[in-house]
Amino acid sequence: MNIFNIYLCGVGGQGIGLLSEIILRAADHAGHAAKAVDTHGLAQRGGIVVSQIRLGKAAHSPLIPAGEADLVVALERHEALRAMQTALRDGGTLVYYDTVLQPLPVRLGAAAEVSAQDVARAAESRGVTVCAVTHPEVTDPRMQNVALLGAVSRRRLVPGVEAAHYEQAMNDLLKGGALDANLQLFRSA
């Protein structure tokens, strides 16, 4: 593999940090050279959280140049559209959890809420493959990240990284009931 770029985004409290660490460790378990960086911004106040992961020996920096992500994983519809427009390359893949956490301009009536159709239209114009994920049985929104991870794994969107690598990474990071619940969701997603 030359370089494979993964851009993850969401809103503070959605579990982007854990999702990023699971993917990073899974890539390591798969034998990939990997670099990563997180940007938390005002995460504690519902601000944007971004993680960038670059796989491959030719990646000398963890920062993905604008418009060069191969895969965007987003935990919210507005962030999915934003990341697709700024980070994802033409012909790339977008996987997002189809939920809305209204940003301030939407709450104030200054901007319209982004619909799934808005995301689909923007993707079609750039040849982007879209996978919108919903998992109604996920009652804890902090586990939506693992539902997305299950979709990424099932579709084999990260070259050379298999389900066993993701599970090994979860075993590294989680324990007890949290591990059991996340593994169960990962396997069923």
mmCIF file of C-alpha atoms in Angstrom:
data_model
loop_
_atom_site.group_PDB
_atom_site.id
_atom_site.type_symbol
_atom_site.label_atom_id
_atom_site.label_comp_id
_atom_site.label_asym_id
_atom_site.label_seq_id
_atom_site.Cartn_x
_atom_site.Cartn_y
_atom_site.Cartn_z
ATOM 1 C CA MET A 1 0.000 0.000 0.000
ATOM 2 C CA ASN A 2 1.318 3.414 -0.913
ATOM 3 C CA ILE A 3 -0.782 5.726 1.318
ATOM 4 C CA PHE A 4 -4.367 5.328 2.535
ATOM 5 C CA ASN A 5 -5.936 8.364 4.254
ATOM 6 C CA ILE A 6 -8.760 8.113 6.791
ATOM 7 C CA TYR A 7 -10.495 11.251 8.063
ATOM 8 C CA LEU A 8 -12.811 10.875 11.083
ATOM 9 C CA CYS A 9 -15.083 13.629 12.363
ATOM 10 C CA GLY A 10 -17.919 14.296 14.729
ATOM 11 C CA VAL A 11 -18.974 16.376 17.670
ATOM 12 C CA GLY A 12 -17.449 16.284 21.139
ATOM 13 C CA GLY A 13 -18.654 13.342 23.207
ATOM 14 C CA GLN A 14 -19.450 11.030 20.279
ATOM 15 C CA GLY A 15 -16.382 8.819 20.677
ATOM 16 C CA ILE A 16 -14.187 9.942 17.790
ATOM 17 C CA GLY A 17 -11.088 9.502 19.993
ATOM 18 C CA LEU A 18 -11.913 5.872 20.761
ATOM 19 C CA LEU A 19 -12.887 5.141 17.162
ATOM 20 C CA SER A 20 -9.630 6.651 15.924
ATOM 21 C CA GLU A 21 -7.562 4.678 18.408
ATOM 22 C CA ILE A 22 -9.315 1.411 17.482
ATOM 23 C CA ILE A 23 -8.664 1.967 13.763
ATOM 24 C CA LEU A 24 -5.059 3.002 14.415
ATOM 25 C CA ARG A 25 -4.360 -0.064 16.567
ATOM 26 C CA ALA A 26 -6.175 -2.372 14.148
ATOM 27 C CA ALA A 27 -3.976 -1.070 11.319
ATOM 28 C CA ASP A 28 -0.922 -1.673 13.497
ATOM 29 C CA HIS A 29 -2.095 -5.223 14.257
ATOM 30 C CA ALA A 30 -2.500 -5.709 10.490
ATOM 31 C CA GLY A 31 1.143 -4.699 10.002
ATOM 32 C CA HIS A 32 0.610 -1.244 8.483
ATOM 33 C CA ALA A 33 2.872 1.710 9.174
ATOM 34 C CA ALA A 34 0.504 4.342 10.554
ATOM 35 C CA LYS A 35 0.527 7.963 11.680
ATOM 36 C CA ALA A 36 -2.359 9.765 13.373
ATOM 37 C CA VAL A 37 -3.323 13.108 14.851
ATOM 38 C CA ASP A 38 -6.420 14.350 16.699
ATOM 39 C CA THR A 39 -7.877 17.860 16.792
ATOM 40 C CA HIS A 40 -10.332 18.365 19.630
ATOM 41 C CA GLY A 41 -11.236 22.047 19.387
ATOM 42 C CA LEU A 42 -14.085 22.834 21.755
ATOM 43 C CA ALA A 43 -15.050 19.190 22.102
ATOM 44 C CA GLN A 44 -16.364 19.557 25.634
ATOM 45 C CA ARG A 45 -18.831 22.182 24.429
ATOM 46 C CA GLY A 46 -20.137 20.207 21.466
ATOM 47 C CA GLY A 47 -17.435 21.450 19.104
ATOM 48 C CA ILE A 48 -15.970 19.604 16.157
ATOM 49 C CA VAL A 49 -13.579 16.712 16.759
ATOM 50 C CA VAL A 50 -11.360 15.482 13.920
ATOM 51 C CA SER A 51 -8.917 12.595 13.746
ATOM 52 C CA GLN A 52 -6.677 11.887 10.798
ATOM 53 C CA ILE A 53 -4.981 8.542 10.144
ATOM 54 C CA ARG A 54 -2.514 7.888 7.353
ATOM 55 C CA LEU A 55 -1.476 4.343 6.538
ATOM 56 C CA GLY A 56 1.600 3.382 4.544
ATOM 57 C CA LYS A 57 5.349 3.823 4.780
ATOM 58 C CA ALA A 58 5.258 6.769 2.367
ATOM 59 C CA ALA A 59 3.155 8.840 4.830
ATOM 60 C CA HIS A 60 5.621 11.203 6.485
ATOM 61 C CA SER A 61 3.063 13.385 8.274
ATOM 62 C CA PRO A 62 -0.195 12.517 10.022
ATOM 63 C CA LEU A 63 -2.002 15.454 8.384
ATOM 64 C CA ILE A 64 -4.088 14.628 5.328
ATOM 65 C CA PRO A 65 -3.872 17.280 2.611
ATOM 66 C CA ALA A 66 -7.235 18.877 1.781
ATOM 67 C CA GLY A 67 -9.249 16.785 -0.631
ATOM 68 C CA GLU A 68 -7.040 13.685 -0.323
ATOM 69 C CA ALA A 69 -8.869 11.474 2.185
ATOM 70 C CA ASP A 70 -9.739 8.073 0.733
ATOM 71 C CA LEU A 71 -12.267 7.375 3.480
ATOM 72 C CA VAL A 72 -14.299 9.743 5.644
ATOM 73 C CA VAL A 73 -16.031 8.341 8.720
ATOM 74 C CA ALA A 74 -18.451 10.840 10.262
ATOM 75 C CA LEU A 75 -20.636 10.541 13.338
ATOM 76 C CA GLU A 76 -23.166 13.177 12.316
ATOM 77 C CA ARG A 77 -24.814 14.278 9.063
ATOM 78 C CA HIS A 78 -23.683 17.941 9.061
ATOM 79 C CA GLU A 79 -20.104 16.863 9.752
ATOM 80 C CA ALA A 80 -20.365 14.213 7.030
ATOM 81 C CA LEU A 81 -21.264 16.829 4.421
ATOM 82 C CA ARG A 82 -18.585 19.249 5.611
ATOM 83 C CA ALA A 83 -15.875 16.573 5.608
ATOM 84 C CA MET A 84 -16.943 15.287 2.204
ATOM 85 C CA GLN A 85 -16.642 18.810 0.793
ATOM 86 C CA THR A 86 -13.275 19.630 2.383
ATOM 87 C CA ALA A 87 -11.389 16.402 3.100
ATOM 88 C CA LEU A 88 -12.605 13.616 0.797
ATOM 89 C CA ARG A 89 -11.140 13.034 -2.651
ATOM 90 C CA ASP A 90 -13.361 12.625 -5.692
ATOM 91 C CA GLY A 91 -14.342 8.953 -5.924
ATOM 92 C CA GLY A 92 -13.653 8.354 -2.216
ATOM 93 C CA THR A 93 -15.931 6.717 0.339
ATOM 94 C CA LEU A 94 -18.087 8.365 3.001
ATOM 95 C CA VAL A 95 -19.492 6.346 5.898
ATOM 96 C CA TYR A 96 -21.640 8.333 8.297
ATOM 97 C CA TYR A 97 -24.035 7.779 11.171
ATOM 98 C CA ASP A 98 -27.345 9.214 10.002
ATOM 99 C CA THR A 99 -28.172 11.422 12.940
ATOM 100 C CA VAL A 100 -28.272 15.173 13.429
ATOM 101 C CA LEU A 101 -26.840 17.162 16.309
ATOM 102 C CA GLN A 102 -27.928 20.597 15.217
ATOM 103 C CA PRO A 103 -25.083 23.073 14.971
ATOM 104 C CA LEU A 104 -25.703 26.545 16.363
ATOM 105 C CA PRO A 105 -26.600 28.193 12.998
ATOM 106 C CA VAL A 106 -29.366 25.591 12.503
ATOM 107 C CA ARG A 107 -30.681 26.093 16.037
ATOM 108 C CA LEU A 108 -30.740 29.848 15.495
ATOM 109 C CA GLY A 109 -32.556 29.515 12.167
ATOM 110 C CA ALA A 110 -29.639 30.982 10.208
ATOM 111 C CA ALA A 111 -28.986 27.758 8.282
ATOM 112 C CA ALA A 112 -31.039 24.793 7.131
ATOM 113 C CA GLU A 113 -30.596 21.315 8.544
ATOM 114 C CA VAL A 114 -28.613 19.024 6.245
ATOM 115 C CA SER A 115 -30.722 16.138 4.938
ATOM 116 C CA ALA A 116 -29.606 12.696 3.813
ATOM 117 C CA GLN A 117 -30.648 13.791 0.317
ATOM 118 C CA ASP A 118 -28.248 16.777 0.543
ATOM 119 C CA VAL A 119 -25.422 14.380 1.353
ATOM 120 C CA ALA A 120 -26.429 12.001 -1.463
ATOM 121 C CA ARG A 121 -26.611 14.825 -4.048
ATOM 122 C CA ALA A 122 -23.199 16.197 -3.078
ATOM 123 C CA ALA A 123 -21.702 12.699 -3.201
ATOM 124 C CA GLU A 124 -23.182 11.879 -6.595
ATOM 125 C CA SER A 125 -21.681 14.998 -8.157
ATOM 126 C CA ARG A 126 -18.190 13.818 -7.116
ATOM 127 C CA GLY A 127 -18.471 10.068 -7.606
ATOM 128 C CA VAL A 128 -18.357 9.435 -3.841
ATOM 129 C CA THR A 129 -19.640 6.121 -2.493
ATOM 130 C CA VAL A 130 -21.913 6.739 0.505
ATOM 131 C CA CYS A 131 -22.910 4.424 3.308
ATOM 132 C CA ALA A 132 -25.416 5.938 5.743
ATOM 133 C CA VAL A 133 -25.582 3.905 8.957
ATOM 134 C CA THR A 134 -28.426 3.754 11.426
ATOM 135 C CA HIS A 135 -28.727 1.205 14.165
ATOM 136 C CA PRO A 136 -32.078 1.711 15.950
ATOM 137 C CA GLU A 137 -31.226 -0.762 18.724
ATOM 138 C CA VAL A 138 -28.279 1.417 19.808
ATOM 139 C CA THR A 139 -29.822 3.210 22.766
ATOM 140 C CA ASP A 140 -26.539 4.735 23.968
ATOM 141 C CA PRO A 141 -25.377 7.342 21.428
ATOM 142 C CA ARG A 142 -21.808 6.865 22.682
ATOM 143 C CA MET A 143 -21.831 3.500 20.878
ATOM 144 C CA GLN A 144 -22.722 4.862 17.443
ATOM 145 C CA ASN A 145 -18.975 4.959 16.754
ATOM 146 C CA VAL A 146 -18.768 1.163 16.996
ATOM 147 C CA ALA A 147 -21.805 0.779 14.730
ATOM 148 C CA LEU A 148 -19.852 2.791 12.150
ATOM 149 C CA LEU A 149 -16.755 0.688 12.763
ATOM 150 C CA GLY A 150 -18.798 -2.454 12.068
ATOM 151 C CA ALA A 151 -19.900 -0.981 8.723
ATOM 152 C CA VAL A 152 -16.305 -0.070 7.841
ATOM 153 C CA SER A 153 -15.128 -3.570 8.734
ATOM 154 C CA ARG A 154 -17.952 -5.427 6.981
ATOM 155 C CA ARG A 155 -17.305 -3.472 3.768
ATOM 156 C CA ARG A 156 -13.503 -3.936 4.126
ATOM 157 C CA LEU A 157 -12.943 -0.236 3.556
ATOM 158 C CA VAL A 158 -9.472 -0.124 5.121
ATOM 159 C CA PRO A 159 -7.133 -2.223 2.959
ATOM 160 C CA GLY A 160 -5.627 -5.202 4.748
ATOM 161 C CA VAL A 161 -7.467 -4.617 8.033
ATOM 162 C CA GLU A 162 -9.817 -7.472 8.940
ATOM 163 C CA ALA A 163 -12.504 -7.830 11.613
ATOM 164 C CA ALA A 164 -10.074 -9.769 13.826
ATOM 165 C CA HIS A 165 -7.699 -6.772 13.838
ATOM 166 C CA TYR A 166 -10.479 -4.420 14.990
ATOM 167 C CA GLU A 167 -11.519 -6.877 17.695
ATOM 168 C CA GLN A 168 -7.917 -7.211 18.866
ATOM 169 C CA ALA A 169 -7.707 -3.400 19.083
ATOM 170 C CA MET A 170 -10.938 -3.258 21.112
ATOM 171 C CA ASN A 171 -9.506 -5.892 23.456
ATOM 172 C CA ASP A 172 -6.468 -3.615 23.924
ATOM 173 C CA LEU A 173 -8.595 -0.600 24.814
ATOM 174 C CA LEU A 174 -11.765 -1.804 26.551
ATOM 175 C CA LYS A 175 -12.504 -4.113 29.463
ATOM 176 C CA GLY A 176 -15.434 -5.887 31.093
ATOM 177 C CA GLY A 177 -18.986 -4.944 30.183
ATOM 178 C CA ALA A 178 -17.889 -2.112 27.879
ATOM 179 C CA LEU A 179 -15.784 -4.534 25.843
ATOM 180 C CA ASP A 180 -18.575 -7.116 25.680
ATOM 181 C CA ALA A 181 -21.220 -4.587 24.594
ATOM 182 C CA ASN A 182 -18.962 -3.034 21.956
ATOM 183 C CA LEU A 183 -17.901 -6.379 20.529
ATOM 184 C CA GLN A 184 -21.519 -7.500 20.320
ATOM 185 C CA LEU A 185 -22.505 -4.323 18.477
ATOM 186 C CA PHE A 186 -19.445 -4.487 16.194
ATOM 187 C CA ARG A 187 -20.302 -8.050 15.174
ATOM 188 C CA SER A 188 -23.971 -7.256 14.511
ATOM 189 C CA ALA A 189 -23.500 -3.902 12.743
#
